[in-house]
Short mmCIF file of C-alpha atoms in Angstrom, two decimals:
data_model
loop_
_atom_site.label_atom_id
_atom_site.label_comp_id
_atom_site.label_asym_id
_atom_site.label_seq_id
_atom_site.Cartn_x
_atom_site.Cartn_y
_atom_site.Cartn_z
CA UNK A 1 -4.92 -14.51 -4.79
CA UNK A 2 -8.41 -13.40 -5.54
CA UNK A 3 -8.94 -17.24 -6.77
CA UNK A 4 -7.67 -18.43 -3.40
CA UNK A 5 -10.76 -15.55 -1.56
CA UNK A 6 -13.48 -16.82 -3.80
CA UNK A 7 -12.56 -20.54 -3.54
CA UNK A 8 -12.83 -20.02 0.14
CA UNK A 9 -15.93 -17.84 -0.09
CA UNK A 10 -14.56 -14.59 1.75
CA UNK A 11 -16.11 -11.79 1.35
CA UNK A 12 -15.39 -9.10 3.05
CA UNK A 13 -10.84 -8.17 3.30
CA UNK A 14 -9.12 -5.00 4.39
CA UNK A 15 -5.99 -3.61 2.72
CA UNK A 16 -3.07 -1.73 3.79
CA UNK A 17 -2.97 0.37 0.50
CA UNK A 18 -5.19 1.08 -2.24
CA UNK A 19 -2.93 -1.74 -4.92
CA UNK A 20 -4.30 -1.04 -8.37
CA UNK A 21 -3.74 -4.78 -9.27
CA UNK A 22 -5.37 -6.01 -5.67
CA UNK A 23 -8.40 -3.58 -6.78
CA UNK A 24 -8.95 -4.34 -10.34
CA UNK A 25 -8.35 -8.25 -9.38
CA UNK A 26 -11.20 -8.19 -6.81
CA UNK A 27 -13.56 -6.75 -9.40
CA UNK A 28 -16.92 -8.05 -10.16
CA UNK A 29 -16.38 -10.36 -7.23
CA UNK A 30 -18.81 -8.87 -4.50
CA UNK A 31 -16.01 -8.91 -2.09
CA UNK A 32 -16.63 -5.87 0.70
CA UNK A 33 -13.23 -3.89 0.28
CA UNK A 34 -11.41 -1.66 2.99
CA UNK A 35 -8.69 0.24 0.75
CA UNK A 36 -5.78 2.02 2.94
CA UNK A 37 -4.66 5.33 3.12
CA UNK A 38 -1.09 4.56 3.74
CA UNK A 39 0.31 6.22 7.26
CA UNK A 40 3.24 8.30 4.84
CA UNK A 41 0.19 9.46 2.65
CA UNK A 42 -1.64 10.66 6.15
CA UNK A 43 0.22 14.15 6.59
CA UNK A 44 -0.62 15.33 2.29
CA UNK A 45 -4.28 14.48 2.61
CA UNK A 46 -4.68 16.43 5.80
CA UNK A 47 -3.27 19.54 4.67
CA UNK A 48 -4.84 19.39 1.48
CA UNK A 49 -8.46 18.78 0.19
CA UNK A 50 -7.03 18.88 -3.54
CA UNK A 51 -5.06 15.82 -2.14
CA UNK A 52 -8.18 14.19 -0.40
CA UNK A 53 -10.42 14.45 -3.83
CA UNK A 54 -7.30 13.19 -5.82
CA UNK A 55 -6.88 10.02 -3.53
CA UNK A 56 -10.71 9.35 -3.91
CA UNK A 57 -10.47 9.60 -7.78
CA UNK A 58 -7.33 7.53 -7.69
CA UNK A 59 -8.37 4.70 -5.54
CA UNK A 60 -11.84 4.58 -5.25
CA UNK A 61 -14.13 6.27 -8.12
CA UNK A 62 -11.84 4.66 -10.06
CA UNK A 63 -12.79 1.05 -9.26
CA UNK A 64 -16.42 1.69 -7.48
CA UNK A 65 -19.22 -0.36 -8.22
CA UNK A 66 -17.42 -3.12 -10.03
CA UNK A 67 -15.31 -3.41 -7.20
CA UNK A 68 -17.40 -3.26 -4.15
CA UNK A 69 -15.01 -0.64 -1.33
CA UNK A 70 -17.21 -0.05 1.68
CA UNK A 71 -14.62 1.59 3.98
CA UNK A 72 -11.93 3.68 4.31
CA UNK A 73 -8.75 3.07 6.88
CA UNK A 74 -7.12 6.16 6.82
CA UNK A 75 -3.64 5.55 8.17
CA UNK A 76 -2.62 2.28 10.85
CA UNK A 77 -2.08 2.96 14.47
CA UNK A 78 -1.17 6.72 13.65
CA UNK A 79 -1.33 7.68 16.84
CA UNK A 80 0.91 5.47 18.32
CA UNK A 81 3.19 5.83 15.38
CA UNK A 82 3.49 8.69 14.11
CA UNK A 83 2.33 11.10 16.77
CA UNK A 84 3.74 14.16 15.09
CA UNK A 85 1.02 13.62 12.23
CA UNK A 86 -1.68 13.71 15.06
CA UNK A 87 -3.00 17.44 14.50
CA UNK A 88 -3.63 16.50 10.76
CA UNK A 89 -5.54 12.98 10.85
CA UNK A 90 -9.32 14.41 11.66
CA UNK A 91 -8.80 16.64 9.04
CA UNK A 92 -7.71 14.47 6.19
CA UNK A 93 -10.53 12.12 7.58
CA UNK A 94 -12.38 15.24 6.97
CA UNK A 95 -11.48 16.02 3.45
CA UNK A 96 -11.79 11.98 2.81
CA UNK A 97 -15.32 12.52 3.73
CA UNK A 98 -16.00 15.82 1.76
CA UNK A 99 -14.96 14.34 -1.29
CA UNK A 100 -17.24 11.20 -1.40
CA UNK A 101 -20.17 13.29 -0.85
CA UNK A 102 -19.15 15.26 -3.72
CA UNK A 103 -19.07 11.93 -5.37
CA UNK A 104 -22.45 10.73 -3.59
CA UNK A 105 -20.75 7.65 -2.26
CA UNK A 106 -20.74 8.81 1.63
CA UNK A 107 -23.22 6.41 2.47
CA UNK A 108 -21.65 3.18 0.61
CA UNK A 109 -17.72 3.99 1.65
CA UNK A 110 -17.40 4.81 5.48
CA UNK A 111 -13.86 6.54 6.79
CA UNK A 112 -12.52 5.53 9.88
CA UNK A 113 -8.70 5.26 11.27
CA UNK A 114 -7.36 1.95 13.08
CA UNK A 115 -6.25 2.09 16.56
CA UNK A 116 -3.58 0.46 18.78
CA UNK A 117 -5.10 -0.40 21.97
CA UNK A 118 -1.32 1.34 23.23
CA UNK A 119 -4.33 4.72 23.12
CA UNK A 120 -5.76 3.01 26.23
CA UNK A 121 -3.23 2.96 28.83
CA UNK A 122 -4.57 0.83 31.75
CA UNK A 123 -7.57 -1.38 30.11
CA UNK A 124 -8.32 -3.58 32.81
CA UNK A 125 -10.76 -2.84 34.61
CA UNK A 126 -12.87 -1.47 31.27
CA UNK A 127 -14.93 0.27 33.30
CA UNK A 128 -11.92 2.70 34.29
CA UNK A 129 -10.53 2.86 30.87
CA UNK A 130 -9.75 6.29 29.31
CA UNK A 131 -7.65 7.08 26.63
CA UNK A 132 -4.59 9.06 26.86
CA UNK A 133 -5.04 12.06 27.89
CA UNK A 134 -2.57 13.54 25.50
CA UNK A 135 -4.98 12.43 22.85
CA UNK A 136 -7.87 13.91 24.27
CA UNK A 137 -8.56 16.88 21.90
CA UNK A 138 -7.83 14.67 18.99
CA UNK A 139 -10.14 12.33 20.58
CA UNK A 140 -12.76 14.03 20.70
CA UNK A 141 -12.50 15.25 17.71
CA UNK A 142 -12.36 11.63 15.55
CA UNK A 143 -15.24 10.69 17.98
CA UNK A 144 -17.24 13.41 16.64
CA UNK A 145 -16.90 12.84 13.30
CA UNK A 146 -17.23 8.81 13.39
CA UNK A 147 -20.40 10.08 15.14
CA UNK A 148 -21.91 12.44 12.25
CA UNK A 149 -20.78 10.41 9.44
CA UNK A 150 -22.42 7.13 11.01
CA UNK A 151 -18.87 5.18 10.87
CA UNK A 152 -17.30 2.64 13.41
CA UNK A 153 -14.51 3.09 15.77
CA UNK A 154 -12.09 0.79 14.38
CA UNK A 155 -9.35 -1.02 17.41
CA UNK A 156 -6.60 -3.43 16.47
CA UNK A 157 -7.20 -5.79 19.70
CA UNK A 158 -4.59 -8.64 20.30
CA UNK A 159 -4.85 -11.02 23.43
CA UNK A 160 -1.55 -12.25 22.16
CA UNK A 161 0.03 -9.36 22.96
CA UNK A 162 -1.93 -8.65 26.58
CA UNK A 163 -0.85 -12.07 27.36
CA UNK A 164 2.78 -12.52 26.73
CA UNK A 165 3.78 -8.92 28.11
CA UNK A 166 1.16 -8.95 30.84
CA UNK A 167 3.77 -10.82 33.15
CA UNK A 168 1.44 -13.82 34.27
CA UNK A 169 -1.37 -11.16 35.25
CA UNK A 170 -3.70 -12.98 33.34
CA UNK A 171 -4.13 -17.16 32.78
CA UNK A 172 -3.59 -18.28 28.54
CA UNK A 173 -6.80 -19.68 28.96
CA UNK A 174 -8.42 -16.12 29.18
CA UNK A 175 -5.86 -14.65 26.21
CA UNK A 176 -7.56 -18.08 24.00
CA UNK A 177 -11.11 -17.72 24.67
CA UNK A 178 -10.84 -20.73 26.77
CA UNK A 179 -13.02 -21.74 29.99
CA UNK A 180 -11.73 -20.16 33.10
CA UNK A 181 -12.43 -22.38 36.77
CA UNK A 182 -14.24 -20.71 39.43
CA UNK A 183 -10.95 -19.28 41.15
CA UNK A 184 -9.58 -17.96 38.14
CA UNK A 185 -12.83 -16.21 36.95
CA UNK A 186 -12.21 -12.14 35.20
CA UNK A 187 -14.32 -9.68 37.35
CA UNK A 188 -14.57 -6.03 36.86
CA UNK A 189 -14.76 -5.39 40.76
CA UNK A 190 -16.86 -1.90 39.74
CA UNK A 191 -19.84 -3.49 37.55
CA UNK A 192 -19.29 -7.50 38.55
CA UNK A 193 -19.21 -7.95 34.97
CA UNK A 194 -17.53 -11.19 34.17
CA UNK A 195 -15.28 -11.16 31.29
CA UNK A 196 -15.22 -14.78 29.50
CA UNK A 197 -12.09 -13.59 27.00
CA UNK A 198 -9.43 -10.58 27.06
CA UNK A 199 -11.07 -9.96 23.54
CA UNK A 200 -14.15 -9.31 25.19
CA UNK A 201 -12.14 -6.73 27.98
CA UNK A 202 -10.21 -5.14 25.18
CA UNK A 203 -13.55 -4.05 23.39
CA UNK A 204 -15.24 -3.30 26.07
CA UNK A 205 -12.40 -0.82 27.41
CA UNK A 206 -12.57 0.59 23.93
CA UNK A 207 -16.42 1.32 24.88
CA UNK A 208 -15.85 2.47 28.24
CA UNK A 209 -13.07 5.03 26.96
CA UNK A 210 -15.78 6.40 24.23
CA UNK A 211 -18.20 7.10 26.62
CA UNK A 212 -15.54 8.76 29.25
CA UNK A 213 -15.72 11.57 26.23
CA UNK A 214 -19.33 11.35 26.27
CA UNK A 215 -20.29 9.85 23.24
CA UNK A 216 -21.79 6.93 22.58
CA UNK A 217 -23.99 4.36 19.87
CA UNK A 218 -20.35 4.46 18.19
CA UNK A 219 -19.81 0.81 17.18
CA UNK A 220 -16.27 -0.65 17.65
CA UNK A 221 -14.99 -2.96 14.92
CA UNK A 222 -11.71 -4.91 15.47
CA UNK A 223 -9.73 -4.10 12.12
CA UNK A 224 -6.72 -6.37 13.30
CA UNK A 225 -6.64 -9.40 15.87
CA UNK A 226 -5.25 -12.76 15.94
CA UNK A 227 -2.62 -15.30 17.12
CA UNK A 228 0.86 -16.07 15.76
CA UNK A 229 1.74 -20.05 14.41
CA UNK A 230 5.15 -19.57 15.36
CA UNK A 231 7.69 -18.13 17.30
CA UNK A 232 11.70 -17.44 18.40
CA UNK A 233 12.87 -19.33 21.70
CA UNK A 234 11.68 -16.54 24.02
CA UNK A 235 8.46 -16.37 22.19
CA UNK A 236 7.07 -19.92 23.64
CA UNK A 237 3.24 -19.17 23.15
CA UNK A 238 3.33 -18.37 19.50
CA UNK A 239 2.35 -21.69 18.58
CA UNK A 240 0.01 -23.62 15.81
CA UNK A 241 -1.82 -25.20 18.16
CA UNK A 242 -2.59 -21.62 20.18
CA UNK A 243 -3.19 -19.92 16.99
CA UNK A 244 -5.84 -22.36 16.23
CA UNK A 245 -7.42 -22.27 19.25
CA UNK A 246 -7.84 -18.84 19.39
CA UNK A 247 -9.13 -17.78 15.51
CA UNK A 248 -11.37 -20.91 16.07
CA UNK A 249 -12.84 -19.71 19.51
CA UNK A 250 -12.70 -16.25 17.73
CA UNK A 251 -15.27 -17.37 15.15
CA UNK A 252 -17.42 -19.05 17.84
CA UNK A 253 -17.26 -15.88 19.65
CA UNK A 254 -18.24 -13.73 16.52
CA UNK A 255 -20.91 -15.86 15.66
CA UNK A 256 -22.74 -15.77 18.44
CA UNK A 257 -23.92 -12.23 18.01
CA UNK A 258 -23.29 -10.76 20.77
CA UNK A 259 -21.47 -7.47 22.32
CA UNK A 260 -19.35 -7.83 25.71
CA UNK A 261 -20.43 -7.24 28.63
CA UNK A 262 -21.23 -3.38 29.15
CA UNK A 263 -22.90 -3.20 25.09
CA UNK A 264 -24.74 -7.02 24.73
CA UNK A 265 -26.64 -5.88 21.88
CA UNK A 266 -23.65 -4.62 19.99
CA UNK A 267 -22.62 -7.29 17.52
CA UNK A 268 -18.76 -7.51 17.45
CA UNK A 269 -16.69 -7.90 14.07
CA UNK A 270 -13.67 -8.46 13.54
CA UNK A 271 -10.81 -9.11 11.63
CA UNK A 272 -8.44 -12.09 11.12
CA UNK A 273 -4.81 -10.57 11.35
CA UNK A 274 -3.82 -12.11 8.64
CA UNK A 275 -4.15 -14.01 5.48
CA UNK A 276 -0.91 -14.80 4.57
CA UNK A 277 2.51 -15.68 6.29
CA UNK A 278 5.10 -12.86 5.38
CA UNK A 279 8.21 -14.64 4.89
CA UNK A 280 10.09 -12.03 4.26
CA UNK A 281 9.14 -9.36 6.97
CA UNK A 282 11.17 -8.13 9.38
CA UNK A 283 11.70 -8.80 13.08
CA UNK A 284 11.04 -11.63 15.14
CA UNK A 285 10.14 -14.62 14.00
CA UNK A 286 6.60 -14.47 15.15
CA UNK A 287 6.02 -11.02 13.30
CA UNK A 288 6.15 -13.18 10.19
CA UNK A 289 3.79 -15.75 11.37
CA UNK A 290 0.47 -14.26 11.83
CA UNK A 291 -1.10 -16.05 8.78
CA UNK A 292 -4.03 -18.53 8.22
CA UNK A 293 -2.20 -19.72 4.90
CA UNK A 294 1.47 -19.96 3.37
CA UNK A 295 2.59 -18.29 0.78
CA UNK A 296 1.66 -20.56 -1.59
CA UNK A 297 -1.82 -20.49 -0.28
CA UNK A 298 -2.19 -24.25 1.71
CA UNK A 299 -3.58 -23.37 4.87
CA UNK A 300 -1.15 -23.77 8.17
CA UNK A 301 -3.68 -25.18 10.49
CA UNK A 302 -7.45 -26.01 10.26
CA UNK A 303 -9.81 -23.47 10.94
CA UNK A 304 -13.72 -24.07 11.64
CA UNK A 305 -15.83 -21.82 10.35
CA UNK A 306 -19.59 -23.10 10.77
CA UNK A 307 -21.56 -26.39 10.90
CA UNK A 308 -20.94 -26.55 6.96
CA UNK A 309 -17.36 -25.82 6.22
CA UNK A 310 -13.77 -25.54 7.23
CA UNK A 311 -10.25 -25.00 6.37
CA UNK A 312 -7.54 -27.35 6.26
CA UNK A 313 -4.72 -28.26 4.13
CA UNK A 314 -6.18 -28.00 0.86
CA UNK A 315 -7.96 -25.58 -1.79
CA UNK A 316 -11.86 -25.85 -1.94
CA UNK A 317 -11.83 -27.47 -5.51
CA UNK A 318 -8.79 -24.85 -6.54
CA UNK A 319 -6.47 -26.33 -9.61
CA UNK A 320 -3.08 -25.29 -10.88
CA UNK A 321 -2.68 -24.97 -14.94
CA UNK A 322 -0.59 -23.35 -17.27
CA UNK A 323 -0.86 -19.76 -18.52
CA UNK A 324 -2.39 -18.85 -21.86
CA UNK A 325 0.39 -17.69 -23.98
CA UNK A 326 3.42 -18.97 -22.00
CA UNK A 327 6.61 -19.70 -23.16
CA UNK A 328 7.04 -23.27 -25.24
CA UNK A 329 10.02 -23.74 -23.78
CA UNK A 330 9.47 -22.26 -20.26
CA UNK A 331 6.52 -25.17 -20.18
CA UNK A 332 8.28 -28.02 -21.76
CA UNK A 333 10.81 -27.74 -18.81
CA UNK A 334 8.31 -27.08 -16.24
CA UNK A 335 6.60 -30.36 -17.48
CA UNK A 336 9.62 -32.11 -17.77
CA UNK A 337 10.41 -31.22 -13.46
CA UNK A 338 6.76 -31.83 -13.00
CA UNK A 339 6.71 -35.96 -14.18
CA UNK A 340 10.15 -36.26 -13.22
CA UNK A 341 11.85 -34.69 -10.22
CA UNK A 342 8.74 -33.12 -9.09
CA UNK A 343 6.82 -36.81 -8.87
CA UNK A 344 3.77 -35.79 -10.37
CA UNK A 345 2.07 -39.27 -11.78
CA UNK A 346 2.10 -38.51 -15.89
CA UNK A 347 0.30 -41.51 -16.97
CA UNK A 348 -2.54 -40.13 -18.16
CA UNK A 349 -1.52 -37.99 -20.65
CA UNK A 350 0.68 -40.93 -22.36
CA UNK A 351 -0.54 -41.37 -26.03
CA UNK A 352 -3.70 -43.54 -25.89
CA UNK A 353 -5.09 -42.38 -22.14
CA UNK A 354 -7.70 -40.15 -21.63
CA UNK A 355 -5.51 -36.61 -21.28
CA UNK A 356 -3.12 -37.20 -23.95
CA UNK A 357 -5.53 -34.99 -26.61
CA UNK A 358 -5.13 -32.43 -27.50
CA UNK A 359 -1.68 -33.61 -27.79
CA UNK A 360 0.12 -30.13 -26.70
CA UNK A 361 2.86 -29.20 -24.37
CA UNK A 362 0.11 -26.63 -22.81
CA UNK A 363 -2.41 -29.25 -22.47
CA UNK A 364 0.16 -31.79 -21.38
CA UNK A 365 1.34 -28.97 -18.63
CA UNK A 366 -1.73 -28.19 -17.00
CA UNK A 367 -2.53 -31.75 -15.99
CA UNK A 368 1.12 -32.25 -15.07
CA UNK A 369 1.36 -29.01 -13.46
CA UNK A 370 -1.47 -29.49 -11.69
CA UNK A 371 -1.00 -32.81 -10.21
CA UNK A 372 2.24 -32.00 -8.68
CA UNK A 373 0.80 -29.43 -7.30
CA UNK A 374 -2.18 -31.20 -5.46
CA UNK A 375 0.41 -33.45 -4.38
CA UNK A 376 2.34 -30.77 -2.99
CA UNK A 377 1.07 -27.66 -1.97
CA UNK A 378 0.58 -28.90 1.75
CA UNK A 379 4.53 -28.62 2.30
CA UNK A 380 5.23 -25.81 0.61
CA UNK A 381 4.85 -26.91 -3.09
CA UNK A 382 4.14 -23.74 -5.30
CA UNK A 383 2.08 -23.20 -8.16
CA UNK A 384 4.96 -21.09 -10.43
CA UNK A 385 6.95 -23.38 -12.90
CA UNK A 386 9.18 -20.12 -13.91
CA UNK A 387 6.31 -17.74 -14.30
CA UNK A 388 3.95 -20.39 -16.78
CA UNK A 389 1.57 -21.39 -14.20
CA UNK A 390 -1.43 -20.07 -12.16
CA UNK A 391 -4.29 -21.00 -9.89
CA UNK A 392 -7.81 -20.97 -11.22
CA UNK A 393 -10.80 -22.69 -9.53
CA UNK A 394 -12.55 -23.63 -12.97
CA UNK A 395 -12.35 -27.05 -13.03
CA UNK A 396 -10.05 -27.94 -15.94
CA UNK A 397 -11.44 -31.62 -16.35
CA UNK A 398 -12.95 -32.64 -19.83
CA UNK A 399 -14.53 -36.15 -21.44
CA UNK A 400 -12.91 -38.72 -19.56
CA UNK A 401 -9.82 -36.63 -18.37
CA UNK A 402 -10.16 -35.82 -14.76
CA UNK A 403 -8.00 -34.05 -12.85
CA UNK A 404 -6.68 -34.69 -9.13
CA UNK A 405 -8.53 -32.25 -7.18
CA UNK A 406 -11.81 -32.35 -9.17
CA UNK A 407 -15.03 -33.45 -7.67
CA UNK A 408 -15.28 -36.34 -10.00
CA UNK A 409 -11.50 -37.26 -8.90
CA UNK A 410 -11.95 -40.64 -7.27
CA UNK A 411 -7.95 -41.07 -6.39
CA UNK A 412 -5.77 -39.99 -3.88
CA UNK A 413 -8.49 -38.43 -1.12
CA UNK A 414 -8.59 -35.48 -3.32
CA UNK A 415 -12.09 -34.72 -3.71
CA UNK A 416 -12.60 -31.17 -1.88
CA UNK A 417 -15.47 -30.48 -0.55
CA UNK A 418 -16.89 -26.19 -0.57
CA UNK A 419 -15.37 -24.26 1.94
CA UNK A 420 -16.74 -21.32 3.43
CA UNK A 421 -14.39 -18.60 5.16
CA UNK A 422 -17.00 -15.97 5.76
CA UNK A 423 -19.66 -17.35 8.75
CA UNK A 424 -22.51 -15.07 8.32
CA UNK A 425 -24.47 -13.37 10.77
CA UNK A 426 -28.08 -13.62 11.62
CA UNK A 427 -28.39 -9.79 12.41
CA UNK A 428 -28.36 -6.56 10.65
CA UNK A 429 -25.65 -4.07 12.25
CA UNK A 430 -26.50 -0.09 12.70
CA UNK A 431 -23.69 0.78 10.62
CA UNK A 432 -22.11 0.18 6.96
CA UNK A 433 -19.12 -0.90 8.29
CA UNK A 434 -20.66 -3.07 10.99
CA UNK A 435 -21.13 -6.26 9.16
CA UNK A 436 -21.49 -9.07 12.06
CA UNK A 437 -19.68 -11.37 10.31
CA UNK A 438 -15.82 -12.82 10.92
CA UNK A 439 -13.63 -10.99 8.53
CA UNK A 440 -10.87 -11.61 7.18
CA UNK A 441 -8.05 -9.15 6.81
CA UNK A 442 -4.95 -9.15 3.97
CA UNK A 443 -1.62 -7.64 4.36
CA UNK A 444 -0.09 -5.73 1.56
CA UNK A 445 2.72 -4.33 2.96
CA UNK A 446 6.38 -5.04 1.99
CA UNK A 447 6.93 -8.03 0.02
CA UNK A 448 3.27 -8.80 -0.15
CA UNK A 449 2.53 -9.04 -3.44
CA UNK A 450 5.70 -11.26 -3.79
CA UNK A 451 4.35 -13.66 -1.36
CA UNK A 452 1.65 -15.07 -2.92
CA UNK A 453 2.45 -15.09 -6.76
CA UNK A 454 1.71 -18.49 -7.31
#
């Protein structure tokens, strides 16, 4: 997985957990890391700072610097979730705190806590937006720390969602980022501000409900937004070609540096809900459909991401070869499916072409392993082989034995040029966490890990 980041050049993911393989994996990589605080670890933390420093030692002095975590989610939505947990989640962002300044890493890891934007009730117009009033002491209380400790207010924002239970309130076009006609423009009728996207409104009604408490110079980040590929029958916007539109306009709208409309000189980041399809999750179909790849890592729709690069249905120079130390057996057979049933083209490691030496079943696998896979990974072709196979984006070519996918590959369109996942901004932000960039967020939750072994 941490092939498929670096292939793709992201650099900056968020995680649902604190995965000790995930962690070690992305190692020595200068990826920016958001670990997790999981919402059923929430309640221990908070009533104990022995807990808080034990977490920190656990999942973070344990892997910092080779493994480069910059933030802190504690819990997801808890809130709106798990309400009863509510009186405890300042404090265990408290103790989460307290313990990396006993470590001296306050300033490099920030702790913040992701938000549903369920907390603001009526959102439209921002300017009116409040949160709950049911959360006000907590409120207050998160804003005041976020404010002392120099961290971001962190708001899972999803036009999807505003759209499709909205009831027709709002056009598509304004849910995708899209040009609105004169008689459809978004006006806040109390500061005339015209609102180009429902992103844009979301944020801003995050803003406008900070300062309602009287606080302010708290940046928002969007730790969660995106569009789903697919759908059930009553789900009819879920859609590739929606999806694409709006994480495409999403980047355009990242890029350009900009705040909304009440804070134009606050930067907005965000993150791409999510890397990967989950198959296996529960619920409707469009819960498991929020990706920008498969499973097996070929990506479901193009995505632009600057002047220089772009996604689309293949790996950035990625390759798929056989494991050091695998089974004999297990990769005789897999390179027996590969030239046969598979259809991988075998020729050149025949006695006498240019990949037949060294003249070994693991040698002999890789190329055959590989081929298949560049032939196949764009429908759902899988880089496995029982176990004996893995990605790696070191070109395996050698002498005069090339394989498909390399840049010296002259067969088959499969010369890949670099891709780039991360577009970079041209500003510094005010705050750690505020890196005015597009992000790109990974989900580790249920059968993650499952999902992409490759």
């Amino acid at each position: 997985m941490v092939n498929i980041l670096k292939a793709h050049q992201i650099t900056h993911v968020r995680l649902y957990d604190a995965n000790t393989q995930l962690l070690k994996a992305l190692s020595n990589t200068s990826i920016e890391v958001v670990v997790g605080v999981t919402n059923e670890e929430v309640l221990r933390i908070g009533e104990s700072a022995s807990a808080a420093a034990a977490w920190i030692n656990k999942n973070v002095l344990a892997y910092v610097p080779s493994t480069n975590i910059t933030g802190i989610a504690v819990g997801s939505e808890v809130l709106s979730t798990i309400p009863n947990v509510a009186p405890v989640l300042v404090p265990a962002m408290n103790s989460l705190h307290k313990a990396l300044v006993a470590a001296n890493l306050n300033f490099r890891v920030k702790v913040s806590t992701p938000h549903s934007m369920d907390i603001i009730p009526k959102p439209f117009p921002p300017s009116t937006a409040t949160f709950n009033s049911s959360w006000n002491s907590t409120m207050v209380q998160l804003l005041q720390f976020l404010k002392n400790t120099n961290s971001s207010f962190m708001l899972n924002a999803y036009p999807y969602y505003g759209y499709t239970k909205g009831d027709g309130i709002f056009p598509i076009e304004y849910a995708l980022f899209k040009p609105l006609p004169s008689v459809k423009q978004i006006v806040d009728p109390n500061t005339l501000f015209h609102y180009n996207s429902m992103f844009d409104a979301m944020v801003d009604a995050a803003y406008y409900s900070i300062d309602a408490l009287h606080f302010s110079d708290i940046p928002v980040v969007v730790t969660e937004t995106g569009w789903p590929s697919l759908g059930g029958s009553n789900e009819p916007d879920a859609t590739v070609g929606n999806a694409e539109t709006y994480n495409n306009n999403l980047i355009r709208r990242v890029q350009n540096d900009s705040g909304p409309p009440s804070q134009p000189n606050m930067p907005i980041s965000a993150y791409i809900y999510e890397l990967f399809n989950e198959d296996k999750r529960n619920g409707p179909i469009s819960e498991k459909n929020w990706g920008i790849f498969y499973p097996n890592g070929s990506a479901i729709y193009p995505l632009s991401l600057s002047a220089s690069g772009q996604i689309n249905g293949t790996y950035a120079s990625v390759f798929c070869v056989a494991k050091d130390g695998a089974d004999s057996d297990k990769l005789q057979a897999g390179l027996n499916y590969a030239c046969g049933q598979g259809g991988a083209n075998c020729a050149a490691i025949q006695q006498g072409q240019p990949c037949y030496l060294p003249n070994n079943v693991k040698s002999h696998a890789s190329f055959a392993f590989n081929d298949y896979y560049q032939k196949t990974h764009s429908t759902g072709g899988t880089c496995d082989f029982d176990g004996t196979a893995t990605i790696t984006t070191k070109d395996p070519s050698y002498g005069s034995c090339i394989y498909t996918g390399s840049s010296n590959s002259t067969g088959d369109g499969m010369s890949l040029a670099p891709m780039a996942l991360g577009p970079s901004s041209s500003s510094e932000a005010t705050s750690n966490m505020q890196v005015c960039s597009l992000q790109y967020l990974i989900s580790v939750i249920g059968a993650f890990l499952t999902l992409v072994v490759l």
